[in-house]
Short mmCIF file of C-alpha atoms in Angstrom, two decimals:
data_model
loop_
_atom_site.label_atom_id
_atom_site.label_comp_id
_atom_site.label_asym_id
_atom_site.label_seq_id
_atom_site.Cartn_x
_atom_site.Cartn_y
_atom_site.Cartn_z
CA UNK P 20 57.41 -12.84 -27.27
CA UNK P 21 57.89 -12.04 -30.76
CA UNK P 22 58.57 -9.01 -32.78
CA UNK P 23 55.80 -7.47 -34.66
CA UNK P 24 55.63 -5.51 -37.46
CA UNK P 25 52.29 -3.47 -37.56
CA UNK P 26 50.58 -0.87 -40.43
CA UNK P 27 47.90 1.25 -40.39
CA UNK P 28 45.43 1.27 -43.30
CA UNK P 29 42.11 3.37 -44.00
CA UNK P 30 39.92 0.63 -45.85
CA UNK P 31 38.99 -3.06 -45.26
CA UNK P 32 40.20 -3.76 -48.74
CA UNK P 33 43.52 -2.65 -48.41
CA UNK P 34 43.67 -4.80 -44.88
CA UNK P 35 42.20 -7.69 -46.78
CA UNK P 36 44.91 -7.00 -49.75
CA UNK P 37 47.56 -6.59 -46.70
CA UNK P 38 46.73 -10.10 -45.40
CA UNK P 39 47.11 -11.83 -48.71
CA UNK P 40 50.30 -10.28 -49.35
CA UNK P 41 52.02 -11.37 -46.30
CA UNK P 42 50.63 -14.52 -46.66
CA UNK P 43 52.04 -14.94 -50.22
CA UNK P 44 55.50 -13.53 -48.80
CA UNK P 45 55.33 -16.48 -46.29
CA UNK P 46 54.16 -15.44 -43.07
CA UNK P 47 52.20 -17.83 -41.11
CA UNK P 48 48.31 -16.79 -41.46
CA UNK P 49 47.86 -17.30 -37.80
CA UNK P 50 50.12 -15.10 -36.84
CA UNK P 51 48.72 -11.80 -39.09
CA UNK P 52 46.55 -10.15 -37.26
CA UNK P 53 43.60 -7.22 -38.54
CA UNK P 54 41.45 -5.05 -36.52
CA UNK P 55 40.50 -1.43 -35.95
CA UNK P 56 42.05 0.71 -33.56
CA UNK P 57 39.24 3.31 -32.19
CA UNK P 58 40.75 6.83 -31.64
CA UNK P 59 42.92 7.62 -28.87
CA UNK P 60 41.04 8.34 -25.59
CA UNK P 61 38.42 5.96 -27.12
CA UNK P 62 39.74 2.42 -26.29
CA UNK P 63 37.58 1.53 -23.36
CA UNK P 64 40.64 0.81 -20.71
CA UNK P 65 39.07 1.90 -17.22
CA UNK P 66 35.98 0.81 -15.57
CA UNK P 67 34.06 4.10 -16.50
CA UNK P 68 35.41 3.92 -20.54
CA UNK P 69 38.15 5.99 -21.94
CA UNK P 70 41.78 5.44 -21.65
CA UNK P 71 42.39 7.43 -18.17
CA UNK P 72 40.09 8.18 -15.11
CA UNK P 73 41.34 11.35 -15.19
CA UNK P 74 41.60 13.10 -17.91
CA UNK P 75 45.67 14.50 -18.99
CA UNK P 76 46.04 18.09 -18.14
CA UNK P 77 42.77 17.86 -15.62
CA UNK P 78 45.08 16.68 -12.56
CA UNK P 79 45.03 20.54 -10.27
CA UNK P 80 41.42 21.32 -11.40
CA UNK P 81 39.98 20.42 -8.19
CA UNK P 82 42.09 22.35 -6.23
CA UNK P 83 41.98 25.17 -8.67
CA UNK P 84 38.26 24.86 -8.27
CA UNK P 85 38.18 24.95 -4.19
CA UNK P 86 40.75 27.66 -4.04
CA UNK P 87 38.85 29.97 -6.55
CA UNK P 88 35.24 29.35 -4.95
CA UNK P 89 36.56 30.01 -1.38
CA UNK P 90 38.55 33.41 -3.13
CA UNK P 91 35.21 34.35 -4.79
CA UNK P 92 32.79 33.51 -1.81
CA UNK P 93 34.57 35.47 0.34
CA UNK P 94 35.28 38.67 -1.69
CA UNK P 95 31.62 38.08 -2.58
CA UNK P 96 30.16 37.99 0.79
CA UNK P 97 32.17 41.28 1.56
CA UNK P 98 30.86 42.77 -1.17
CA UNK P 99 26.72 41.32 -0.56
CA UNK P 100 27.85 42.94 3.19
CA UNK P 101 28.38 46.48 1.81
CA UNK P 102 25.63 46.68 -0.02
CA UNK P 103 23.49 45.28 2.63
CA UNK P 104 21.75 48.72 3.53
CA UNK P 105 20.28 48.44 0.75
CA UNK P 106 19.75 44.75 -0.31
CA UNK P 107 19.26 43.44 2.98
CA UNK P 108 20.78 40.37 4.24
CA UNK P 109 20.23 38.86 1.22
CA UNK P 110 22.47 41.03 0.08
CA UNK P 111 25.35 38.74 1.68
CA UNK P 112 24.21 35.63 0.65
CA UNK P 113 23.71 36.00 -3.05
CA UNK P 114 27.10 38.30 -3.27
CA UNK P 115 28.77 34.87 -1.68
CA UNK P 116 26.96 32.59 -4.03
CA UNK P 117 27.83 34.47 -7.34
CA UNK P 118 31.45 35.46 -6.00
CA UNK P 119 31.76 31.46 -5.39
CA UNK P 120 30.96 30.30 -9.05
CA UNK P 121 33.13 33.48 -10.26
CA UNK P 122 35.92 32.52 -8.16
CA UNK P 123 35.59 29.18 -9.52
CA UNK P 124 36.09 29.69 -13.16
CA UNK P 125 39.85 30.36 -11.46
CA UNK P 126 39.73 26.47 -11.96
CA UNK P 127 40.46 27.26 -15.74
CA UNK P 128 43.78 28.73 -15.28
CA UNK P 129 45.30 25.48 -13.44
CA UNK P 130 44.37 23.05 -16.81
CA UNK P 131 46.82 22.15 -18.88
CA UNK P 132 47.21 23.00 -23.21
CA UNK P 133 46.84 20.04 -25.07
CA UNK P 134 50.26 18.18 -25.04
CA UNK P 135 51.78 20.14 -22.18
CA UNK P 136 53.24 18.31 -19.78
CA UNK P 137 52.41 17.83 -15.93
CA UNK P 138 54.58 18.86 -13.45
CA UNK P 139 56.64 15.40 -12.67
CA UNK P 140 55.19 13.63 -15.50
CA UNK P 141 56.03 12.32 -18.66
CA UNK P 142 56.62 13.89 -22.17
CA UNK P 143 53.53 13.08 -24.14
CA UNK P 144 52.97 10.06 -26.11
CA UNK P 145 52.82 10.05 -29.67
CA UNK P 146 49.29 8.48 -30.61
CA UNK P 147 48.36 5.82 -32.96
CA UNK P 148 46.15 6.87 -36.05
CA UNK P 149 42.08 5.67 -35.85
CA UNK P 150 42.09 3.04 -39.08
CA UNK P 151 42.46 -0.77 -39.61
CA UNK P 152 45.72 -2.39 -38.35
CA UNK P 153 47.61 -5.55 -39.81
CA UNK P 154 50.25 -6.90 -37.34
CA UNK P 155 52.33 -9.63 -38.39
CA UNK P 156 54.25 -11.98 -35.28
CA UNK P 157 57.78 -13.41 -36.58
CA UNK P 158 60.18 -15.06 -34.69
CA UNK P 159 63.17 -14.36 -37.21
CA UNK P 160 64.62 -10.87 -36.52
CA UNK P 161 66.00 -10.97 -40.53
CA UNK P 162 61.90 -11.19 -41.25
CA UNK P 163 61.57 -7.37 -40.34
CA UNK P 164 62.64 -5.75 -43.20
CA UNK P 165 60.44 -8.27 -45.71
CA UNK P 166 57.66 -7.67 -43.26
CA UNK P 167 58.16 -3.43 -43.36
CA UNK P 168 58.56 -3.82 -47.43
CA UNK P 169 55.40 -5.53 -48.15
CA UNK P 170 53.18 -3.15 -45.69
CA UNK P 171 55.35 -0.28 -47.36
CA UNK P 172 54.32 -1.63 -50.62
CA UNK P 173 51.06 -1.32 -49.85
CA UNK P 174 50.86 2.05 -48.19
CA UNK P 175 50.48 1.56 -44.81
CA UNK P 176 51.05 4.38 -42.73
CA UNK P 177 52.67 4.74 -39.54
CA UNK P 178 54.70 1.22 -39.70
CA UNK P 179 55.24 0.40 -35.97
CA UNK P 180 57.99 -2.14 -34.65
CA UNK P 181 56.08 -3.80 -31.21
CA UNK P 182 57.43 -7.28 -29.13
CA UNK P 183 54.56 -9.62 -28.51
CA UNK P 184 52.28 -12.15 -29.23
CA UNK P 185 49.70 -12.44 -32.31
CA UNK P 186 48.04 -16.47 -31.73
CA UNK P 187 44.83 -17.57 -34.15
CA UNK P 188 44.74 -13.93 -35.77
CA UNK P 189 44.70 -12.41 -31.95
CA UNK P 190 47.15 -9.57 -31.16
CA UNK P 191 46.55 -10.61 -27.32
CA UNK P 192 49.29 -8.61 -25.56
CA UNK P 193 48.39 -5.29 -27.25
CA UNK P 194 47.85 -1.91 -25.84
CA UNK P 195 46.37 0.80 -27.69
CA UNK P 196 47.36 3.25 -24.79
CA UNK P 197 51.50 2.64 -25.20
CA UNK P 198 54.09 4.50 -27.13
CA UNK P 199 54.39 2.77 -30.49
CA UNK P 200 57.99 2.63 -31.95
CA UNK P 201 57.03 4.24 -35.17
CA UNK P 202 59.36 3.04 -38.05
CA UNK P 203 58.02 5.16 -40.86
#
């Protein structure tokens, strides 16, 4: 593996720009890599799309869900009961139905705010930005700081520092999903 030095820019130019710079600072051109990085949540990584089959934050909906609909069904049949004099047994039936879909809005108040964390689980992850990316694979750890300056130069945003492997252009090993080690 090799360390990579990654920057995020808005417009092709500026990748294209990007390239010939580290090419004329004496990187190898198969080892510069340019693509763009789709917005988090958006990178296709499970069978269905998305990044997650479950959405973060979603994880006690379902039980939120069955524990409010029971709730509701049952304070809803009691209450289609009482008025069953007069609504006949009917009454009973639609009181359980409509105290069942009450009961399960309850499923609301077991999500998670954006960013909070999951009992057990990790902090959350910073994301990467949407935009073009040019990664450049060294071998040389005293490359780093020539690589950061040029990209710097530039204006790419959100420098990362990453270990793997760019070969013909390809940044093979990489995974939009991880936690980058943001440099600037």
């Amino acid at each position: 593996m090799s360390m990579i030095i990654a920057g995020h820019f808005q417009l092709q130019e500026e990748v294209e720009q990007a390239r010939r710079a580290l090419l004329d600072a004496g990187f190898a051109s198969e080892r510069i890599s340019r693509f763009y990085l789709s917005q988090p949540g958006q990178h296709d990584q499970t069978p269905i799309g998305g990044d997650h089959i479950q959405s973060p934050g979603a994880k006690e909906t379902p039980e939120g869900l069955a524990q409010g609909a029971a709730t509701g069904a049952a304070v809803g049949a009691v209450a289609g009961a009482a008025t069953a004099p007069v609504t006949g047994p009917l009454g009973t039936i639609v009181g359980g139905l409509v105290g069942a879909h009450v009961g399960s809005l309850f499923s609301f108040s077991k999500m998670k705010e954006a960013g909070e964390r999951e009992e057990g689980g990790r902090a959350p992850v910073e994301n990467r930005h949407a935009g073009m990316l040019v990664a450049v694979a060294f071998d040389d750890t005293g490359l780093e700081g020539k690589a950061v300056d040029v990209l710097r130069g530039l204006g790419a945003t959100q420098i990362e520092r990453a270990r793997g492997n760019i070969v013909d252009g390809d940044w093979a090993d990489f995974d939009p999903g991880s936690a980058p080690d943001i440099i600037r």
